[in-house]
PDB file of C-alpha atoms in Angstrom:
ATOM      1  CA  ALA T   5      76.856-196.895-143.090  1.00  0.00           C
ATOM      2  CA  ILE T   6      79.084-193.893-143.594  1.00  0.00           C
ATOM      3  CA  ILE T   7      82.331-194.001-145.539  1.00  0.00           C
ATOM      4  CA  PHE T   8      84.758-191.236-144.628  1.00  0.00           C
ATOM      5  CA  ASP T   9      87.630-192.136-146.982  1.00  0.00           C
ATOM      6  CA  PHE T  10      86.145-190.866-150.255  1.00  0.00           C
ATOM      7  CA  ASP T  11      89.357-190.305-152.192  1.00  0.00           C
ATOM      8  CA  GLY T  12      90.722-193.569-153.565  1.00  0.00           C
ATOM      9  CA  VAL T  13      87.984-195.694-152.004  1.00  0.00           C
ATOM     10  CA  ILE T  14      84.886-194.514-153.833  1.00  0.00           C
ATOM     11  CA  LEU T  15      86.490-192.303-156.463  1.00  0.00           C
ATOM     12  CA  ASP T  16      89.350-193.373-158.749  1.00  0.00           C
ATOM     13  CA  SER T  17      91.290-190.134-158.407  1.00  0.00           C
ATOM     14  CA  GLU T  18      94.912-191.272-158.553  1.00  0.00           C
ATOM     15  CA  HIS T  19      95.430-190.001-162.094  1.00  0.00           C
ATOM     16  CA  MET T  20      94.121-186.579-161.028  1.00  0.00           C
ATOM     17  CA  HIS T  21      96.568-186.458-158.124  1.00  0.00           C
ATOM     18  CA  TYR T  22      99.416-187.274-160.506  1.00  0.00           C
ATOM     19  CA  GLU T  23      98.276-184.554-162.904  1.00  0.00           C
ATOM     20  CA  ALA T  24      98.184-182.024-160.055  1.00  0.00           C
ATOM     21  CA  TYR T  25     101.674-183.063-158.918  1.00  0.00           C
ATOM     22  CA  ASP T  26     102.910-182.942-162.512  1.00  0.00           C
ATOM     23  CA  ARG T  27     101.614-179.380-162.956  1.00  0.00           C
ATOM     24  CA  THR T  28     103.068-178.323-159.616  1.00  0.00           C
ATOM     25  CA  PHE T  29     106.501-179.779-160.230  1.00  0.00           C
ATOM     26  CA  LYS T  30     106.693-178.657-163.875  1.00  0.00           C
ATOM     27  CA  GLU T  31     106.347-175.090-162.629  1.00  0.00           C
ATOM     28  CA  MET T  32     109.466-175.758-160.557  1.00  0.00           C
ATOM     29  CA  ARG T  33     111.269-177.642-163.351  1.00  0.00           C
ATOM     30  CA  ILE T  34     111.194-180.921-161.426  1.00  0.00           C
ATOM     31  CA  PRO T  35     110.745-183.907-163.784  1.00  0.00           C
ATOM     32  CA  LEU T  36     108.176-186.307-162.361  1.00  0.00           C
ATOM     33  CA  THR T  37     107.116-189.046-164.754  1.00  0.00           C
ATOM     34  CA  TYR T  38     104.037-191.159-164.132  1.00  0.00           C
ATOM     35  CA  ASP T  39     106.232-194.263-163.846  1.00  0.00           C
ATOM     36  CA  MET T  40     108.363-192.575-161.182  1.00  0.00           C
ATOM     37  CA  TYR T  41     105.243-191.394-159.355  1.00  0.00           C
ATOM     38  CA  ARG T  42     103.708-194.880-159.465  1.00  0.00           C
ATOM     39  CA  GLU T  43     106.895-196.672-158.360  1.00  0.00           C
ATOM     40  CA  ARG T  44     108.050-194.325-155.589  1.00  0.00           C
ATOM     41  CA  TYR T  45     105.166-192.184-154.359  1.00  0.00           C
ATOM     42  CA  LEU T  46     101.814-193.838-155.127  1.00  0.00           C
ATOM     43  CA  GLY T  47      99.508-193.853-152.115  1.00  0.00           C
ATOM     44  CA  MET T  48     101.465-191.257-150.140  1.00  0.00           C
ATOM     45  CA  ALA T  49      99.672-188.246-148.701  1.00  0.00           C
ATOM     46  CA  ASP T  50     100.797-184.820-149.927  1.00  0.00           C
ATOM     47  CA  ILE T  51     102.476-184.081-146.603  1.00  0.00           C
ATOM     48  CA  GLN T  52     104.647-187.206-147.056  1.00  0.00           C
ATOM     49  CA  LEU T  53     105.106-187.223-150.820  1.00  0.00           C
ATOM     50  CA  ILE T  54     106.395-183.695-151.309  1.00  0.00           C
ATOM     51  CA  PRO T  55     109.231-183.935-148.751  1.00  0.00           C
ATOM     52  CA  ALA T  56     110.184-187.383-150.120  1.00  0.00           C
ATOM     53  CA  LEU T  57     110.317-186.067-153.674  1.00  0.00           C
ATOM     54  CA  LEU T  58     112.292-183.001-152.617  1.00  0.00           C
ATOM     55  CA  ARG T  59     114.818-185.260-150.855  1.00  0.00           C
ATOM     56  CA  ASP T  60     115.054-187.488-153.945  1.00  0.00           C
ATOM     57  CA  PHE T  61     115.882-184.448-156.100  1.00  0.00           C
ATOM     58  CA  ASN T  62     118.102-182.778-153.456  1.00  0.00           C
ATOM     59  CA  LEU T  63     115.717-179.827-153.246  1.00  0.00           C
ATOM     60  CA  GLU T  64     114.879-179.877-149.551  1.00  0.00           C
ATOM     61  CA  THR T  65     115.262-176.104-149.279  1.00  0.00           C
ATOM     62  CA  LEU T  66     112.025-175.447-151.169  1.00  0.00           C
ATOM     63  CA  ALA T  67     109.030-174.364-149.090  1.00  0.00           C
ATOM     64  CA  LEU T  68     106.812-177.361-148.313  1.00  0.00           C
ATOM     65  CA  LYS T  69     103.781-175.297-147.298  1.00  0.00           C
ATOM     66  CA  GLU T  70     103.807-173.322-150.555  1.00  0.00           C
ATOM     67  CA  MET T  71     104.148-176.492-152.609  1.00  0.00           C
ATOM     68  CA  LEU T  72     101.248-178.129-150.763  1.00  0.00           C
ATOM     69  CA  GLU T  73      99.031-175.146-151.546  1.00  0.00           C
ATOM     70  CA  VAL T  74     100.024-175.092-155.232  1.00  0.00           C
ATOM     71  CA  LYS T  75      99.360-178.833-155.573  1.00  0.00           C
ATOM     72  CA  ARG T  76      95.975-178.531-153.829  1.00  0.00           C
ATOM     73  CA  LYS T  77      95.018-175.644-156.130  1.00  0.00           C
ATOM     74  CA  HIS T  78      95.839-177.730-159.213  1.00  0.00           C
ATOM     75  CA  TYR T  79      93.986-180.771-157.853  1.00  0.00           C
ATOM     76  CA  LEU T  80      90.819-178.754-157.165  1.00  0.00           C
ATOM     77  CA  GLU T  81      90.952-177.267-160.679  1.00  0.00           C
ATOM     78  CA  ILE T  82      91.260-180.757-162.162  1.00  0.00           C
ATOM     79  CA  MET T  83      88.369-182.084-160.046  1.00  0.00           C
ATOM     80  CA  GLU T  84      86.118-179.137-160.909  1.00  0.00           C
ATOM     81  CA  ASN T  85      86.776-179.486-164.634  1.00  0.00           C
ATOM     82  CA  ASN T  86      86.539-183.276-164.927  1.00  0.00           C
ATOM     83  CA  PRO T  87      83.077-184.460-165.985  1.00  0.00           C
ATOM     84  CA  ASN T  88      84.232-188.104-166.045  1.00  0.00           C
ATOM     85  CA  LEU T  89      85.023-188.881-162.414  1.00  0.00           C
ATOM     86  CA  LEU T  90      85.032-192.652-162.194  1.00  0.00           C
ATOM     87  CA  PRO T  91      83.829-194.554-159.151  1.00  0.00           C
ATOM     88  CA  ILE T  92      85.901-197.560-158.132  1.00  0.00           C
TER      89      ILE T  92
END
């Protein structure tokens, strides 16, 4: 059998996604707490989460594509530097 959905199925990576979002949004002075992330955005893909968050903070004029790239950069850094990736 082959499992294609690695992220969140085999690997418990949600905390790393939050950390990447937190780093991304802190750079833009957008306050995103873990509770807010968990209540409003948990399980959303980047392409859905970022526009939703920008709407919630009335910041829809910011460039989505740039924010996606910044978040992905942070997430890859976190993954590369995390020796304790936990399987689910």
